[in-house]
mmCIF file of C-alpha atoms and ligand atoms in Angstrom:
data_model
loop_
_atom_site.group_PDB
_atom_site.id
_atom_site.type_symbol
_atom_site.label_atom_id
_atom_site.label_comp_id
_atom_site.label_asym_id
_atom_site.label_seq_id
_atom_site.Cartn_x
_atom_site.Cartn_y
_atom_site.Cartn_z
ATOM 1 C CA MET F 175 -5.095 -13.623 -3.419
ATOM 2 C CA ILE F 176 -4.118 -12.861 0.177
ATOM 3 C CA GLU F 177 -5.456 -14.620 3.237
ATOM 4 C CA ILE F 178 -4.216 -13.802 6.704
ATOM 5 C CA HIS F 179 -4.982 -15.934 9.727
ATOM 6 C CA ARG F 180 -4.280 -15.349 13.438
ATOM 7 C CA LEU F 181 -1.510 -12.885 12.667
ATOM 8 C CA LYS F 182 0.326 -11.596 15.725
ATOM 9 C CA LYS F 183 3.134 -9.100 16.088
ATOM 10 C CA HIS F 184 4.504 -7.401 19.149
ATOM 11 C CA PHE F 185 7.267 -4.886 19.742
ATOM 12 C CA GLY F 186 8.562 -5.376 23.289
ATOM 13 C CA ASN F 187 5.508 -5.490 25.531
ATOM 14 C CA LEU F 188 3.295 -3.854 22.946
ATOM 15 C CA GLU F 189 0.808 -6.060 21.074
ATOM 16 C CA VAL F 190 0.703 -4.334 17.705
ATOM 17 C CA LEU F 191 -1.242 -6.980 15.781
ATOM 18 C CA ASN F 192 -3.489 -9.283 17.732
ATOM 19 C CA ASN F 193 -5.034 -12.223 15.886
ATOM 20 C CA ILE F 194 -5.641 -10.469 12.592
ATOM 21 C CA GLU F 195 -7.943 -12.232 10.127
ATOM 22 C CA PHE F 196 -7.915 -10.526 6.753
ATOM 23 C CA HIS F 197 -8.385 -11.452 3.131
ATOM 24 C CA VAL F 198 -8.116 -9.774 -0.228
ATOM 25 C CA LYS F 199 -9.519 -10.991 -3.533
ATOM 26 C CA LYS F 200 -8.100 -10.191 -6.926
ATOM 27 C CA GLY F 201 -9.344 -6.810 -8.120
ATOM 28 C CA GLU F 202 -10.505 -5.629 -4.716
ATOM 29 C CA VAL F 203 -9.701 -2.189 -3.394
ATOM 30 C CA ILE F 204 -9.512 -2.213 0.375
ATOM 31 C CA THR F 205 -8.953 0.812 2.545
ATOM 32 C CA ILE F 206 -7.658 0.485 6.072
ATOM 33 C CA ILE F 207 -8.580 3.282 8.429
ATOM 34 C CA GLY F 208 -7.885 3.817 12.112
ATOM 35 C CA SER F 209 -6.070 6.010 14.602
ATOM 36 C CA SER F 210 -2.352 6.455 14.623
ATOM 37 C CA GLY F 211 -0.676 3.536 16.387
ATOM 38 C CA SER F 212 -3.465 1.043 15.668
ATOM 39 C CA GLY F 213 -1.159 -1.237 13.650
ATOM 40 C CA LYS F 214 -2.072 -0.306 10.069
ATOM 41 C CA SER F 215 1.492 0.150 8.817
ATOM 42 C CA THR F 216 2.684 -2.954 10.631
ATOM 43 C CA LEU F 217 -0.004 -5.020 8.905
ATOM 44 C CA LEU F 218 1.032 -3.733 5.453
ATOM 45 C CA ARG F 219 4.693 -4.238 6.303
ATOM 46 C CA CYS F 220 4.031 -7.860 7.289
ATOM 47 C CA ILE F 221 2.274 -8.489 3.964
ATOM 48 C CA ASN F 222 5.318 -7.098 2.179
ATOM 49 C CA LEU F 223 7.726 -8.980 4.467
ATOM 50 C CA LEU F 224 9.228 -5.769 5.802
ATOM 51 C CA GLU F 225 8.282 -7.042 9.261
ATOM 52 C CA ASN F 226 8.471 -10.568 10.534
ATOM 53 C CA PRO F 227 5.293 -11.488 12.434
ATOM 54 C CA ASP F 228 5.458 -13.551 15.654
ATOM 55 C CA SER F 229 2.877 -16.089 14.540
ATOM 56 C CA GLY F 230 0.013 -16.727 12.177
ATOM 57 C CA GLU F 231 -0.208 -17.261 8.442
ATOM 58 C CA ILE F 232 -0.021 -14.990 5.433
ATOM 59 C CA LEU F 233 -1.205 -17.010 2.473
ATOM 60 C CA TYR F 234 -0.410 -15.542 -0.918
ATOM 61 C CA HIS F 235 -2.190 -17.553 -3.613
ATOM 62 C CA GLY F 236 -2.597 -20.235 -0.967
ATOM 63 C CA LYS F 237 1.095 -20.466 -0.052
ATOM 64 C CA ASP F 238 2.291 -19.314 3.372
ATOM 65 C CA ILE F 239 4.963 -16.673 2.781
ATOM 66 C CA LEU F 240 6.122 -16.971 6.393
ATOM 67 C CA LYS F 241 7.200 -20.569 5.860
ATOM 68 C CA GLY F 242 9.857 -22.150 3.718
ATOM 69 C CA ASN F 243 12.364 -20.149 1.785
ATOM 70 C CA ILE F 244 10.400 -17.409 0.118
ATOM 71 C CA ASN F 245 12.408 -15.148 -2.179
ATOM 72 C CA ILE F 246 11.684 -11.796 -0.538
ATOM 73 C CA ASN F 247 12.697 -9.706 -3.547
ATOM 74 C CA HIS F 248 10.510 -11.776 -5.805
ATOM 75 C CA HIS F 249 7.611 -11.504 -3.365
ATOM 76 C CA ARG F 250 7.978 -7.722 -3.327
ATOM 77 C CA THR F 251 7.766 -7.518 -7.104
ATOM 78 C CA LYS F 252 4.338 -9.175 -6.868
ATOM 79 C CA VAL F 253 3.280 -7.245 -3.762
ATOM 80 C CA GLY F 254 4.500 -3.692 -4.289
ATOM 81 C CA MET F 255 4.473 -0.898 -1.766
ATOM 82 C CA VAL F 256 4.126 2.867 -1.892
ATOM 83 C CA PHE F 257 5.230 4.711 1.234
ATOM 84 C CA GLN F 258 4.190 7.947 2.895
ATOM 85 C CA SER F 259 7.757 9.237 2.559
ATOM 86 C CA PHE F 260 8.170 8.132 -1.118
ATOM 87 C CA ASN F 261 11.501 6.334 -0.490
ATOM 88 C CA LEU F 262 12.975 7.216 -3.889
ATOM 89 C CA PHE F 263 16.684 6.695 -4.484
ATOM 90 C CA GLN F 264 17.966 10.251 -3.922
ATOM 91 C CA ASN F 265 21.081 10.049 -6.063
ATOM 92 C CA LYS F 266 19.240 8.732 -9.108
ATOM 93 C CA THR F 267 17.114 10.259 -11.807
ATOM 94 C CA VAL F 268 13.407 9.666 -12.114
ATOM 95 C CA LEU F 269 14.003 7.237 -14.979
ATOM 96 C CA GLU F 270 16.729 5.362 -13.081
ATOM 97 C CA ASN F 271 14.406 5.045 -10.087
ATOM 98 C CA CYS F 272 11.886 3.329 -12.334
ATOM 99 C CA MET F 273 14.438 1.090 -14.074
ATOM 100 C CA ILE F 274 16.661 -0.238 -11.312
ATOM 101 C CA GLY F 275 14.265 -2.813 -9.858
ATOM 102 C CA GLN F 276 13.406 -4.030 -13.320
ATOM 103 C CA THR F 277 16.993 -4.610 -14.389
ATOM 104 C CA LYS F 278 18.360 -5.846 -11.027
ATOM 105 C CA ILE F 279 15.510 -8.009 -9.815
ATOM 106 C CA LEU F 280 13.460 -8.886 -12.896
ATOM 107 C CA LYS F 281 16.614 -9.048 -15.075
ATOM 108 C CA ARG F 282 14.974 -7.063 -17.840
ATOM 109 C CA SER F 283 17.147 -5.497 -20.504
ATOM 110 C CA LYS F 284 17.788 -1.760 -20.241
ATOM 111 C CA GLU F 285 15.710 -1.161 -23.343
ATOM 112 C CA GLU F 286 12.728 -3.035 -22.015
ATOM 113 C CA ALA F 287 13.050 -1.439 -18.583
ATOM 114 C CA LYS F 288 13.234 2.025 -20.090
ATOM 115 C CA GLU F 289 10.213 1.448 -22.287
ATOM 116 C CA LYS F 290 8.154 0.253 -19.342
ATOM 117 C CA ALA F 291 9.407 3.094 -17.146
ATOM 118 C CA MET F 292 8.419 5.696 -19.726
ATOM 119 C CA PHE F 293 5.023 4.050 -20.153
ATOM 120 C CA TYR F 294 4.245 4.324 -16.443
ATOM 121 C CA LEU F 295 5.840 7.751 -16.017
ATOM 122 C CA LYS F 296 3.512 8.936 -18.747
ATOM 123 C CA LYS F 297 0.584 7.315 -16.988
ATOM 124 C CA VAL F 298 1.264 9.289 -13.797
ATOM 125 C CA GLY F 299 2.025 12.491 -15.721
ATOM 126 C CA MET F 300 5.791 12.533 -15.077
ATOM 127 C CA GLU F 301 7.360 11.598 -18.417
ATOM 128 C CA GLN F 302 8.781 15.089 -18.943
ATOM 129 C CA PHE F 303 10.720 14.705 -15.660
ATOM 130 C CA ALA F 304 12.395 11.420 -16.641
ATOM 131 C CA ASN F 305 15.908 12.850 -16.584
ATOM 132 C CA CYS F 306 15.494 15.027 -13.499
ATOM 133 C CA SER F 307 17.159 14.124 -10.249
ATOM 134 C CA SER F 308 14.561 12.852 -7.798
ATOM 135 C CA THR F 309 15.706 15.492 -5.320
ATOM 136 C CA GLN F 310 14.443 18.264 -7.616
ATOM 137 C CA LEU F 311 10.829 17.115 -7.395
ATOM 138 C CA SER F 312 7.987 18.310 -5.198
ATOM 139 C CA GLY F 313 6.372 15.830 -2.821
ATOM 140 C CA GLY F 314 3.462 15.219 -5.144
ATOM 141 C CA GLN F 315 5.830 14.590 -8.056
ATOM 142 C CA LYS F 316 7.931 12.211 -5.948
ATOM 143 C CA GLN F 317 4.858 10.229 -5.045
ATOM 144 C CA ARG F 318 3.822 9.985 -8.698
ATOM 145 C CA VAL F 319 7.273 8.596 -9.492
ATOM 146 C CA ALA F 320 7.076 6.179 -6.567
ATOM 147 C CA ILE F 321 3.764 4.874 -7.922
ATOM 148 C CA ALA F 322 5.216 4.546 -11.438
ATOM 149 C CA ARG F 323 8.240 2.733 -10.027
ATOM 150 C CA ALA F 324 6.002 0.256 -8.218
ATOM 151 C CA LEU F 325 3.893 -0.320 -11.358
ATOM 152 C CA CYS F 326 7.020 -1.022 -13.432
ATOM 153 C CA MET F 327 7.437 -4.286 -11.528
ATOM 154 C CA ASP F 328 4.046 -5.524 -12.807
ATOM 155 C CA PRO F 329 2.713 -6.085 -9.283
ATOM 156 C CA GLU F 330 -0.407 -8.135 -8.634
ATOM 157 C CA VAL F 331 -1.264 -6.010 -5.655
ATOM 158 C CA LEU F 332 -0.093 -2.604 -4.492
ATOM 159 C CA LEU F 333 0.036 -1.593 -0.843
ATOM 160 C CA PHE F 334 -0.221 2.129 -0.142
ATOM 161 C CA ASP F 335 0.753 3.385 3.319
ATOM 162 C CA GLU F 336 -0.753 6.848 3.753
ATOM 163 C CA PRO F 337 0.467 7.926 0.304
ATOM 164 C CA THR F 338 -0.888 11.469 0.653
ATOM 165 C CA SER F 339 -0.115 12.178 4.313
ATOM 166 C CA ALA F 340 3.221 13.869 3.653
ATOM 167 C CA LEU F 341 1.927 16.036 0.805
ATOM 168 C CA ASP F 342 0.947 19.679 0.685
ATOM 169 C CA PRO F 343 -2.858 19.845 0.541
ATOM 170 C CA GLU F 344 -2.895 21.020 -3.065
ATOM 171 C CA MET F 345 -1.001 17.880 -4.143
ATOM 172 C CA VAL F 346 -3.321 15.374 -2.501
ATOM 173 C CA GLY F 347 -6.100 15.382 -5.089
ATOM 174 C CA GLY F 348 -3.768 14.557 -7.985
ATOM 175 C CA ILE F 349 -2.357 11.496 -6.225
ATOM 176 C CA LEU F 350 -5.823 10.298 -5.243
ATOM 177 C CA ASP F 351 -6.871 10.687 -8.906
ATOM 178 C CA VAL F 352 -3.963 8.481 -10.020
ATOM 179 C CA MET F 353 -4.931 5.880 -7.432
ATOM 180 C CA LYS F 354 -8.567 6.030 -8.439
ATOM 181 C CA GLN F 355 -7.572 5.430 -12.051
ATOM 182 C CA LEU F 356 -5.554 2.359 -11.036
ATOM 183 C CA ALA F 357 -8.533 1.091 -9.049
ATOM 184 C CA ASP F 358 -10.822 1.619 -12.050
ATOM 185 C CA GLU F 359 -8.403 -0.384 -14.188
ATOM 186 C CA GLY F 360 -8.790 -3.331 -11.834
ATOM 187 C CA LEU F 361 -5.538 -3.238 -9.868
ATOM 188 C CA THR F 362 -5.796 -4.966 -6.494
ATOM 189 C CA MET F 363 -4.991 -2.371 -3.851
ATOM 190 C CA ILE F 364 -4.753 -2.132 -0.075
ATOM 191 C CA VAL F 365 -4.687 1.497 0.966
ATOM 192 C CA VAL F 366 -4.045 2.840 4.448
ATOM 193 C CA THR F 367 -5.465 6.327 4.417
ATOM 194 C CA HIS F 368 -7.069 9.142 6.352
ATOM 195 C CA GLU F 369 -8.772 10.334 3.160
ATOM 196 C CA MET F 370 -12.310 9.315 4.013
ATOM 197 C CA GLY F 371 -13.653 10.600 0.683
ATOM 198 C CA PHE F 372 -11.359 8.188 -1.164
ATOM 199 C CA ALA F 373 -12.306 5.339 1.196
ATOM 200 C CA LYS F 374 -16.001 6.011 0.600
ATOM 201 C CA GLU F 375 -15.869 6.446 -3.147
ATOM 202 C CA VAL F 376 -13.190 4.071 -4.318
ATOM 203 C CA SER F 377 -12.995 1.107 -1.973
ATOM 204 C CA ASP F 378 -14.941 -2.115 -2.165
ATOM 205 C CA ARG F 379 -14.351 -2.746 1.519
ATOM 206 C CA VAL F 380 -13.283 -0.618 4.453
ATOM 207 C CA VAL F 381 -11.370 -2.104 7.374
ATOM 208 C CA PHE F 382 -11.292 -0.209 10.653
ATOM 209 C CA MET F 383 -8.351 -1.063 12.905
ATOM 210 C CA ASP F 384 -8.159 -0.182 16.570
ATOM 211 C CA LYS F 385 -5.392 -1.158 18.996
ATOM 212 C CA GLY F 386 -4.055 -4.030 16.934
ATOM 213 C CA VAL F 387 -7.345 -5.633 15.972
ATOM 214 C CA ILE F 388 -9.752 -5.307 13.089
ATOM 215 C CA ALA F 389 -12.611 -3.767 15.020
ATOM 216 C CA GLU F 390 -15.036 -3.630 12.113
ATOM 217 C CA GLU F 391 -15.084 -4.097 8.356
ATOM 218 C CA GLY F 392 -17.669 -3.771 5.651
ATOM 219 C CA THR F 393 -18.693 -1.937 2.542
ATOM 220 C CA PRO F 394 -18.234 1.843 2.608
ATOM 221 C CA GLU F 395 -22.001 2.156 3.215
ATOM 222 C CA GLN F 396 -21.848 -0.164 6.220
ATOM 223 C CA ILE F 397 -18.838 1.541 7.760
ATOM 224 C CA PHE F 398 -19.635 5.168 7.027
ATOM 225 C CA ILE F 399 -23.426 5.130 7.288
ATOM 226 C CA ASN F 400 -24.220 2.250 9.631
ATOM 227 C CA PRO F 401 -21.174 1.411 11.754
ATOM 228 C CA THR F 402 -22.067 -1.072 14.475
ATOM 229 C CA GLN F 403 -19.131 -0.612 16.854
ATOM 230 C CA GLU F 404 -18.903 2.301 19.271
ATOM 231 C CA ARG F 405 -15.199 2.747 18.556
ATOM 232 C CA THR F 406 -15.848 2.984 14.802
ATOM 233 C CA LYS F 407 -18.461 5.659 15.435
ATOM 234 C CA GLU F 408 -16.109 7.565 17.731
ATOM 235 C CA PHE F 409 -13.276 7.418 15.199
ATOM 236 C CA LEU F 410 -15.453 8.530 12.289
ATOM 237 C CA HIS F 411 -17.009 11.286 14.343
ATOM 238 C CA ARG F 412 -13.642 13.030 14.263
ATOM 239 C CA TYR F 413 -13.672 13.098 10.469
ATOM 240 C CA LEU F 414 -17.297 13.650 9.523
HETATM 241 P P1 ADP L 263 -0.207 2.924 12.459
HETATM 242 O O1 ADP L 263 0.384 2.729 11.110
HETATM 243 O O2 ADP L 263 -1.626 2.467 12.582
HETATM 244 O O3 ADP L 263 -0.027 4.320 12.959
HETATM 245 P P2 ADP L 263 1.990 1.250 13.320
HETATM 246 O O4 ADP L 263 1.746 -0.085 12.736
HETATM 247 O O5 ADP L 263 2.988 2.121 12.674
HETATM 248 O O6 ADP L 263 0.585 1.998 13.487
HETATM 249 O O7 ADP L 263 2.443 1.096 14.811
HETATM 250 C C1 ADP L 263 1.690 0.393 15.771
HETATM 251 C C2 ADP L 263 2.412 0.502 17.114
HETATM 252 O O8 ADP L 263 3.640 -0.190 17.014
HETATM 253 C C3 ADP L 263 2.730 1.915 17.528
HETATM 254 O O9 ADP L 263 2.548 2.034 18.920
HETATM 255 C C4 ADP L 263 4.185 2.063 17.161
HETATM 256 O O10 ADP L 263 4.820 2.980 18.000
HETATM 257 C C5 ADP L 263 4.711 0.660 17.378
HETATM 258 N N1 ADP L 263 5.837 0.335 16.478
HETATM 259 C C6 ADP L 263 5.796 0.298 15.143
HETATM 260 N N2 ADP L 263 6.975 -0.075 14.616
HETATM 261 C C7 ADP L 263 7.799 -0.283 15.688
HETATM 262 C C8 ADP L 263 9.153 -0.699 15.828
HETATM 263 N N3 ADP L 263 9.921 -0.976 14.750
HETATM 264 N N4 ADP L 263 9.647 -0.807 17.073
HETATM 265 C C9 ADP L 263 8.886 -0.551 18.162
HETATM 266 N N5 ADP L 263 7.594 -0.167 18.107
HETATM 267 C C10 ADP L 263 7.051 -0.038 16.885
HETATM 268 MG MG1 MG L 264 1.221 4.059 9.818
#
């Protein structure tokens, strides 16, 4: 579904992504782990066209999204993103947050958009909050709504950038449960996370990034039980 070749990105003198090779198949759940500043968010943001890489290819179903005139909004309906800081529209209700992309970008009718929104709000346990202002919600509730909003666009793949890092500890488990359910249902997911339990249990493949490169990748068993690189071992040592 996604194939990345020789991807490079720098900010000023800083090489943030250095020759990234990365691929994702339909139905795979991939977790990306690594220290702060290693380039994890930048990689996700390139896949979602929130950043413009310097060079390389990002093939989505074989077509390079960095070339030609890609419709960015359309691309983002297929490749959705869930952020650490939720990024809900503050002045809108929960329901409106879940409808606006559907009506504006997918041109769905209000009725259809509402039906879909309620379906996904129910899925994440937030249907009773449909008419609340998003500002009234706790962090965990906001993240549930953000996930529902992303699902409403019928994405083929969802990118999660540290979706539980801004949450109170007691909220983390509920969000991870929602994500695990989506994984079990076969959604293709790329998840940047520091939740090593989730990475171990849920992902098909774990990618360890260090200083702008993919230092090591493999199954959870390979990465967590038999890492081959010293820097992977050092990183994991801090968590295990
Ligand atoms: P991670 O998500 O792994 O913590 P990021 O991809 O956010 O890493 O950032 C990688 C590096 O790029 C960091 O050193 C960060 O400070 C820098 N960086 C990220 N975004 C920008 C930006 N818009 N301008 C300048 N530097 C940036
Ligand atoms: Mg980040």
